[in-house]
Amino acid sequence: MEVEKLYEMLKKIQEPKGYNFNIDKKRVFELLEALIKNKDRYGYMVCPCRLASGSKENDRDIICPCVYRKPDVEEYGSCYCNLYVSTDWNQNKIPHEYVPERRPPEKIMF
């Protein structure tokens, strides 16, 4: 899937839910390219900022958008990768803090 097409498709789906792409479009396209590579590699679009196991069942929580996005955006204004952000984050109304890893260690140690 071409990056531009993926961008437009996800934008239409996610913005109505309150999730915006980071205004740094270069960063967004790098992340989307990595999602496409992971889809080719694993068969699913797993988070490019985390180490995937290759087991869809084990990685289900980090298939983009991951299950951690909602609490991350609510608390920090951004997901772990800074792909999806709140309007306030994009408008610099809230600090751009480091988003800590929420994924349980047992899921990381495969």
Tab-separated table of N, CA and C in Angstrom:
chain	number	residue	atom	x	y	z
A	1	MET	N	0.856	-1.186	0.000
A	1	MET	CA	0.000	0.000	0.000
A	1	MET	C	0.898	1.244	0.000
A	2	GLU	N	0.601	2.148	-0.842
A	2	GLU	CA	1.347	3.391	-0.945
A	2	GLU	C	1.110	4.252	0.302
A	3	VAL	N	2.176	4.928	0.748
A	3	VAL	CA	2.126	5.718	1.970
A	3	VAL	C	1.054	6.801	1.909
A	4	GLU	N	0.974	7.501	0.817
A	4	GLU	CA	-0.013	8.584	0.677
A	4	GLU	C	-1.441	8.049	0.805
A	5	LYS	N	-1.710	6.884	0.198
A	5	LYS	CA	-3.047	6.284	0.278
A	5	LYS	C	-3.361	5.867	1.716
A	6	LEU	N	-2.376	5.269	2.390
A	6	LEU	CA	-2.565	4.855	3.774
A	6	LEU	C	-2.834	6.082	4.655
A	7	TYR	N	-2.087	7.136	4.414
A	7	TYR	CA	-2.260	8.388	5.161
A	7	TYR	C	-3.692	8.907	5.022
A	8	GLU	N	-4.160	8.998	3.804
A	8	GLU	CA	-5.514	9.525	3.558
A	8	GLU	C	-6.586	8.621	4.150
A	9	MET	N	-6.411	7.312	4.009
A	9	MET	CA	-7.390	6.366	4.532
A	9	MET	C	-7.470	6.456	6.056
A	10	LEU	N	-6.309	6.422	6.725
A	10	LEU	CA	-6.296	6.465	8.184
A	10	LEU	C	-6.773	7.811	8.720
A	11	LYS	N	-6.442	8.870	8.024
A	11	LYS	CA	-6.872	10.214	8.431
A	11	LYS	C	-8.402	10.286	8.461
A	12	LYS	N	-9.052	9.760	7.425
A	12	LYS	CA	-10.518	9.767	7.345
A	12	LYS	C	-11.150	8.943	8.469
A	13	ILE	N	-10.489	7.863	8.845
A	13	ILE	CA	-11.022	6.970	9.877
A	13	ILE	C	-10.750	7.506	11.282
A	14	GLN	N	-9.548	8.010	11.510
A	14	GLN	CA	-9.121	8.348	12.872
A	14	GLN	C	-9.490	9.763	13.327
A	15	GLU	N	-9.471	10.723	12.442
A	15	GLU	CA	-9.790	12.103	12.860
A	15	GLU	C	-11.189	12.235	13.468
A	16	PRO	N	-12.212	11.590	12.882
A	16	PRO	CA	-13.536	11.687	13.514
A	16	PRO	C	-13.562	11.095	14.929
A	17	LYS	N	-12.617	10.220	15.243
A	17	LYS	CA	-12.521	9.622	16.579
A	17	LYS	C	-11.711	10.506	17.531
A	18	GLY	N	-11.192	11.623	17.013
A	18	GLY	CA	-10.427	12.537	17.847
A	18	GLY	C	-8.927	12.308	17.830
A	19	TYR	N	-8.449	11.474	16.909
A	19	TYR	CA	-7.019	11.190	16.810
A	19	TYR	C	-6.468	11.822	15.543
A	20	ASN	N	-5.582	12.781	15.720
A	20	ASN	CA	-4.962	13.477	14.600
A	20	ASN	C	-3.579	12.908	14.346
A	21	PHE	N	-3.128	13.043	13.111
A	21	PHE	CA	-1.729	12.740	12.836
A	21	PHE	C	-0.877	13.885	13.370
A	22	ASN	N	0.301	13.553	13.796
A	22	ASN	CA	1.299	14.538	14.193
A	22	ASN	C	1.465	15.535	13.031
A	23	ILE	N	1.619	16.818	13.338
A	23	ILE	CA	1.776	17.811	12.260
A	23	ILE	C	3.125	17.689	11.553
A	24	ASP	N	4.049	16.936	12.128
A	24	ASP	CA	5.331	16.663	11.473
A	24	ASP	C	5.092	15.562	10.433
A	25	LYS	N	4.707	15.979	9.239
A	25	LYS	CA	4.307	15.029	8.196
A	25	LYS	C	5.452	14.101	7.795
A	26	LYS	N	6.683	14.594	7.850
A	26	LYS	CA	7.844	13.747	7.529
A	26	LYS	C	7.917	12.573	8.510
A	27	ARG	N	7.737	12.864	9.796
A	27	ARG	CA	7.740	11.817	10.824
A	27	ARG	C	6.574	10.854	10.597
A	28	VAL	N	5.416	11.382	10.303
A	28	VAL	CA	4.229	10.547	10.062
A	28	VAL	C	4.478	9.601	8.890
A	29	PHE	N	5.024	10.109	7.795
A	29	PHE	CA	5.263	9.265	6.626
A	29	PHE	C	6.328	8.207	6.913
A	30	GLU	N	7.326	8.537	7.718
A	30	GLU	CA	8.329	7.534	8.113
A	30	GLU	C	7.670	6.403	8.899
A	31	LEU	N	6.780	6.768	9.819
A	31	LEU	CA	6.074	5.763	10.611
A	31	LEU	C	5.127	4.934	9.755
A	32	LEU	N	4.433	5.577	8.829
A	32	LEU	CA	3.520	4.843	7.938
A	32	LEU	C	4.293	3.898	7.028
A	33	GLU	N	5.456	4.326	6.547
A	33	GLU	CA	6.307	3.436	5.740
A	33	GLU	C	6.726	2.221	6.559
A	34	ALA	N	7.061	2.441	7.832
A	34	ALA	CA	7.451	1.341	8.708
A	34	ALA	C	6.264	0.409	8.973
A	35	LEU	N	5.057	0.964	9.083
A	35	LEU	CA	3.863	0.123	9.248
A	35	LEU	C	3.660	-0.770	8.023
A	36	ILE	N	3.857	-0.194	6.846
A	36	ILE	CA	3.720	-0.968	5.601
A	36	ILE	C	4.771	-2.069	5.549
A	37	LYS	N	6.008	-1.752	5.929
A	37	LYS	CA	7.076	-2.766	5.961
A	37	LYS	C	6.728	-3.881	6.938
A	38	ASN	N	6.190	-3.505	8.099
A	38	ASN	CA	5.802	-4.529	9.068
A	38	ASN	C	4.659	-5.382	8.556
A	39	LYS	N	3.744	-4.788	7.795
A	39	LYS	CA	2.652	-5.572	7.196
A	39	LYS	C	3.224	-6.588	6.209
A	40	ASP	N	4.200	-6.151	5.418
A	40	ASP	CA	4.854	-7.070	4.479
A	40	ASP	C	5.613	-8.171	5.225
A	41	ARG	N	6.269	-7.799	6.314
A	41	ARG	CA	7.107	-8.726	7.091
A	41	ARG	C	6.278	-9.709	7.903
A	42	TYR	N	5.259	-9.197	8.617
A	42	TYR	CA	4.507	-10.020	9.568
A	42	TYR	C	3.096	-10.380	9.118
A	43	GLY	N	2.569	-9.613	8.151
A	43	GLY	CA	1.201	-9.852	7.713
A	43	GLY	C	0.192	-8.965	8.416
A	44	TYR	N	0.663	-8.094	9.284
A	44	TYR	CA	-0.199	-7.150	10.001
A	44	TYR	C	0.625	-5.909	10.324
A	45	MET	N	-0.081	-4.772	10.469
A	45	MET	CA	0.610	-3.501	10.695
A	45	MET	C	0.892	-3.308	12.184
A	46	VAL	N	1.980	-3.888	12.613
A	46	VAL	CA	2.375	-3.791	14.013
A	46	VAL	C	3.163	-2.497	14.232
A	47	CYS	N	3.027	-1.953	15.429
A	47	CYS	CA	3.670	-0.700	15.816
A	47	CYS	C	5.154	-0.705	15.427
A	48	PRO	N	5.594	0.311	14.689
A	48	PRO	CA	6.997	0.353	14.270
A	48	PRO	C	7.944	0.784	15.393
A	49	CYS	N	7.402	1.209	16.511
A	49	CYS	CA	8.222	1.692	17.627
A	49	CYS	C	8.432	0.628	18.698
A	50	ARG	N	7.939	-0.553	18.427
A	50	ARG	CA	8.054	-1.655	19.386
A	50	ARG	C	8.572	-2.882	18.658
A	51	LEU	N	9.140	-3.794	19.423
A	51	LEU	CA	9.674	-5.027	18.866
A	51	LEU	C	8.562	-6.062	18.776
A	52	ALA	N	8.262	-6.475	17.566
A	52	ALA	CA	7.209	-7.464	17.346
A	52	ALA	C	7.778	-8.867	17.475
A	53	SER	N	6.922	-9.797	17.883
A	53	SER	CA	7.349	-11.188	18.031
A	53	SER	C	7.154	-11.981	16.741
A	54	GLY	N	6.270	-11.487	15.877
A	54	GLY	CA	5.921	-12.244	14.675
A	54	GLY	C	4.715	-13.135	14.898
A	55	SER	N	4.252	-13.197	16.145
A	55	SER	CA	3.041	-13.944	16.473
A	55	SER	C	1.897	-12.940	16.589
A	56	LYS	N	0.948	-13.041	15.686
A	56	LYS	CA	-0.159	-12.083	15.685
A	56	LYS	C	-0.896	-12.093	17.017
A	57	GLU	N	-1.055	-13.264	17.592
A	57	GLU	CA	-1.751	-13.369	18.879
A	57	GLU	C	-0.986	-12.604	19.961
A	58	ASN	N	0.312	-12.775	20.015
A	58	ASN	CA	1.127	-12.077	21.016
A	58	ASN	C	1.194	-10.573	20.740
A	59	ASP	N	1.198	-10.207	19.467
A	59	ASP	CA	1.352	-8.804	19.074
A	59	ASP	C	0.027	-8.055	18.937
A	60	ARG	N	-1.076	-8.734	19.187
A	60	ARG	CA	-2.397	-8.131	18.978
A	60	ARG	C	-2.522	-6.758	19.659
A	61	ASP	N	-1.919	-6.592	20.820
A	61	ASP	CA	-2.033	-5.328	21.558
A	61	ASP	C	-1.245	-4.186	20.929
A	62	ILE	N	-0.314	-4.511	20.020
A	62	ILE	CA	0.496	-3.464	19.391
A	62	ILE	C	0.252	-3.345	17.888
A	63	ILE	N	-0.844	-3.935	17.413
A	63	ILE	CA	-1.250	-3.706	16.026
A	63	ILE	C	-1.837	-2.304	15.976
A	64	CYS	N	-1.324	-1.499	15.068
A	64	CYS	CA	-1.683	-0.083	14.994
A	64	CYS	C	-3.117	0.113	14.484
A	65	PRO	N	-3.912	0.929	15.148
A	65	PRO	CA	-3.601	1.641	16.380
A	65	PRO	C	-3.625	0.688	17.572
A	66	CYS	N	-2.584	0.779	18.377
A	66	CYS	CA	-2.432	-0.155	19.494
A	66	CYS	C	-3.441	0.142	20.606
A	67	VAL	N	-3.592	-0.815	21.499
A	67	VAL	CA	-4.539	-0.653	22.602
A	67	VAL	C	-4.083	0.409	23.600
A	68	TYR	N	-2.836	0.817	23.507
A	68	TYR	CA	-2.289	1.805	24.438
A	68	TYR	C	-2.486	3.243	23.943
A	69	ARG	N	-2.909	3.388	22.696
A	69	ARG	CA	-3.074	4.725	22.123
A	69	ARG	C	-4.040	5.574	22.926
A	70	LYS	N	-5.208	5.045	23.234
A	70	LYS	CA	-6.233	5.825	23.936
A	70	LYS	C	-5.714	6.362	25.268
A	71	PRO	N	-5.193	5.510	26.167
A	71	PRO	CA	-4.698	6.071	27.424
A	71	PRO	C	-3.488	6.993	27.242
A	72	ASP	N	-2.641	6.703	26.268
A	72	ASP	CA	-1.486	7.571	26.014
A	72	ASP	C	-1.921	8.963	25.570
A	73	VAL	N	-2.847	9.021	24.615
A	73	VAL	CA	-3.308	10.314	24.103
A	73	VAL	C	-4.082	11.058	25.191
A	74	GLU	N	-4.870	10.336	25.973
A	74	GLU	CA	-5.609	10.987	27.063
A	74	GLU	C	-4.665	11.588	28.095
A	75	GLU	N	-3.599	10.872	28.434
A	75	GLU	CA	-2.688	11.330	29.481
A	75	GLU	C	-1.584	12.264	28.976
A	76	TYR	N	-1.032	11.968	27.801
A	76	TYR	CA	0.132	12.710	27.303
A	76	TYR	C	-0.139	13.535	26.049
A	77	GLY	N	-1.305	13.322	25.433
A	77	GLY	CA	-1.617	14.041	24.204
A	77	GLY	C	-1.013	13.396	22.970
A	78	SER	N	-0.340	12.274	23.151
A	78	SER	CA	0.330	11.586	22.043
A	78	SER	C	0.421	10.105	22.341
A	79	CYS	N	0.416	9.307	21.280
A	79	CYS	CA	0.681	7.886	21.462
A	79	CYS	C	2.192	7.689	21.611
A	80	TYR	N	2.591	6.489	21.915
A	80	TYR	CA	3.998	6.144	22.160
A	80	TYR	C	4.910	6.580	21.017
A	81	CYS	N	4.458	6.405	19.781
A	81	CYS	CA	5.266	6.733	18.591
A	81	CYS	C	5.192	8.208	18.172
A	82	ASN	N	4.250	8.932	18.732
A	82	ASN	CA	3.939	10.298	18.297
A	82	ASN	C	3.289	10.316	16.919
A	83	LEU	N	2.691	9.216	16.514
A	83	LEU	CA	1.960	9.181	15.244
A	83	LEU	C	0.598	9.848	15.429
A	84	TYR	N	-0.144	9.353	16.423
A	84	TYR	CA	-1.463	9.907	16.724
A	84	TYR	C	-1.352	10.841	17.916
A	85	VAL	N	-1.921	12.027	17.747
A	85	VAL	CA	-1.836	13.039	18.800
A	85	VAL	C	-3.164	13.775	18.930
A	86	SER	N	-3.295	14.493	20.023
A	86	SER	CA	-4.479	15.319	20.236
A	86	SER	C	-4.292	16.661	19.527
A	87	THR	N	-5.384	17.366	19.371
A	87	THR	CA	-5.328	18.706	18.777
A	87	THR	C	-4.454	19.616	19.639
A	88	ASP	N	-4.632	19.541	20.961
A	88	ASP	CA	-3.831	20.369	21.863
A	88	ASP	C	-2.336	20.085	21.712
A	89	TRP	N	-1.973	18.834	21.505
A	89	TRP	CA	-0.564	18.471	21.317
A	89	TRP	C	-0.036	19.114	20.034
A	90	ASN	N	-0.813	18.995	18.948
A	90	ASN	CA	-0.396	19.579	17.663
A	90	ASN	C	-0.291	21.100	17.743
A	91	GLN	N	-1.109	21.716	18.574
A	91	GLN	CA	-1.106	23.177	18.697
A	91	GLN	C	-0.186	23.672	19.815
A	92	ASN	N	0.629	22.766	20.349
A	92	ASN	CA	1.576	23.093	21.424
A	92	ASN	C	0.905	23.699	22.660
A	93	LYS	N	-0.321	23.304	22.918
A	93	LYS	CA	-1.031	23.787	24.107
A	93	LYS	C	-0.701	22.947	25.332
A	94	ILE	N	-0.121	21.778	25.094
A	94	ILE	CA	0.325	20.911	26.193
A	94	ILE	C	1.772	20.525	25.918
A	95	PRO	N	2.529	20.215	26.968
A	95	PRO	CA	3.936	19.851	26.757
A	95	PRO	C	4.078	18.531	25.993
A	96	HIS	N	5.124	18.436	25.230
A	96	HIS	CA	5.424	17.214	24.488
A	96	HIS	C	6.346	16.361	25.355
A	97	GLU	N	5.732	15.632	26.248
A	97	GLU	CA	6.468	14.789	27.184
A	97	GLU	C	6.750	13.424	26.584
A	98	TYR	N	7.765	12.782	27.143
A	98	TYR	CA	8.064	11.405	26.771
A	98	TYR	C	6.895	10.529	27.194
A	99	VAL	N	6.434	9.685	26.294
A	99	VAL	CA	5.339	8.762	26.584
A	99	VAL	C	5.962	7.427	26.985
A	100	PRO	N	5.801	7.030	28.231
A	100	PRO	CA	6.412	5.773	28.675
A	100	PRO	C	5.719	4.548	28.079
A	101	GLU	N	6.452	3.473	28.009
A	101	GLU	CA	5.924	2.207	27.498
A	101	GLU	C	4.901	1.648	28.472
A	102	ARG	N	3.706	1.391	27.986
A	102	ARG	CA	2.650	0.787	28.810
A	102	ARG	C	2.573	-0.728	28.629
A	103	ARG	N	3.205	-1.210	27.601
A	103	ARG	CA	3.108	-2.639	27.318
A	103	ARG	C	3.746	-3.435	28.455
A	104	PRO	N	3.051	-4.423	28.975
A	104	PRO	CA	3.604	-5.209	30.082
A	104	PRO	C	4.889	-5.930	29.675
A	105	PRO	N	5.857	-5.999	30.578
A	105	PRO	CA	7.141	-6.649	30.265
A	105	PRO	C	6.999	-8.086	29.761
A	106	GLU	N	6.014	-8.804	30.253
A	106	GLU	CA	5.846	-10.202	29.807
A	106	GLU	C	5.445	-10.290	28.331
A	107	LYS	N	4.849	-9.232	27.790
A	107	LYS	CA	4.509	-9.211	26.369
A	107	LYS	C	5.742	-8.880	25.527
A	108	ILE	N	6.675	-8.154	26.121
A	108	ILE	CA	7.887	-7.746	25.419
A	108	ILE	C	8.891	-8.890	25.394
A	109	MET	N	8.940	-9.650	26.462
A	109	MET	CA	9.896	-10.753	26.579
A	109	MET	C	9.287	-12.023	25.982
A	110	PHE	N	9.390	-12.157	24.678
A	110	PHE	CA	8.774	-13.324	24.042
A	110	PHE	C	9.775	-14.369	23.830
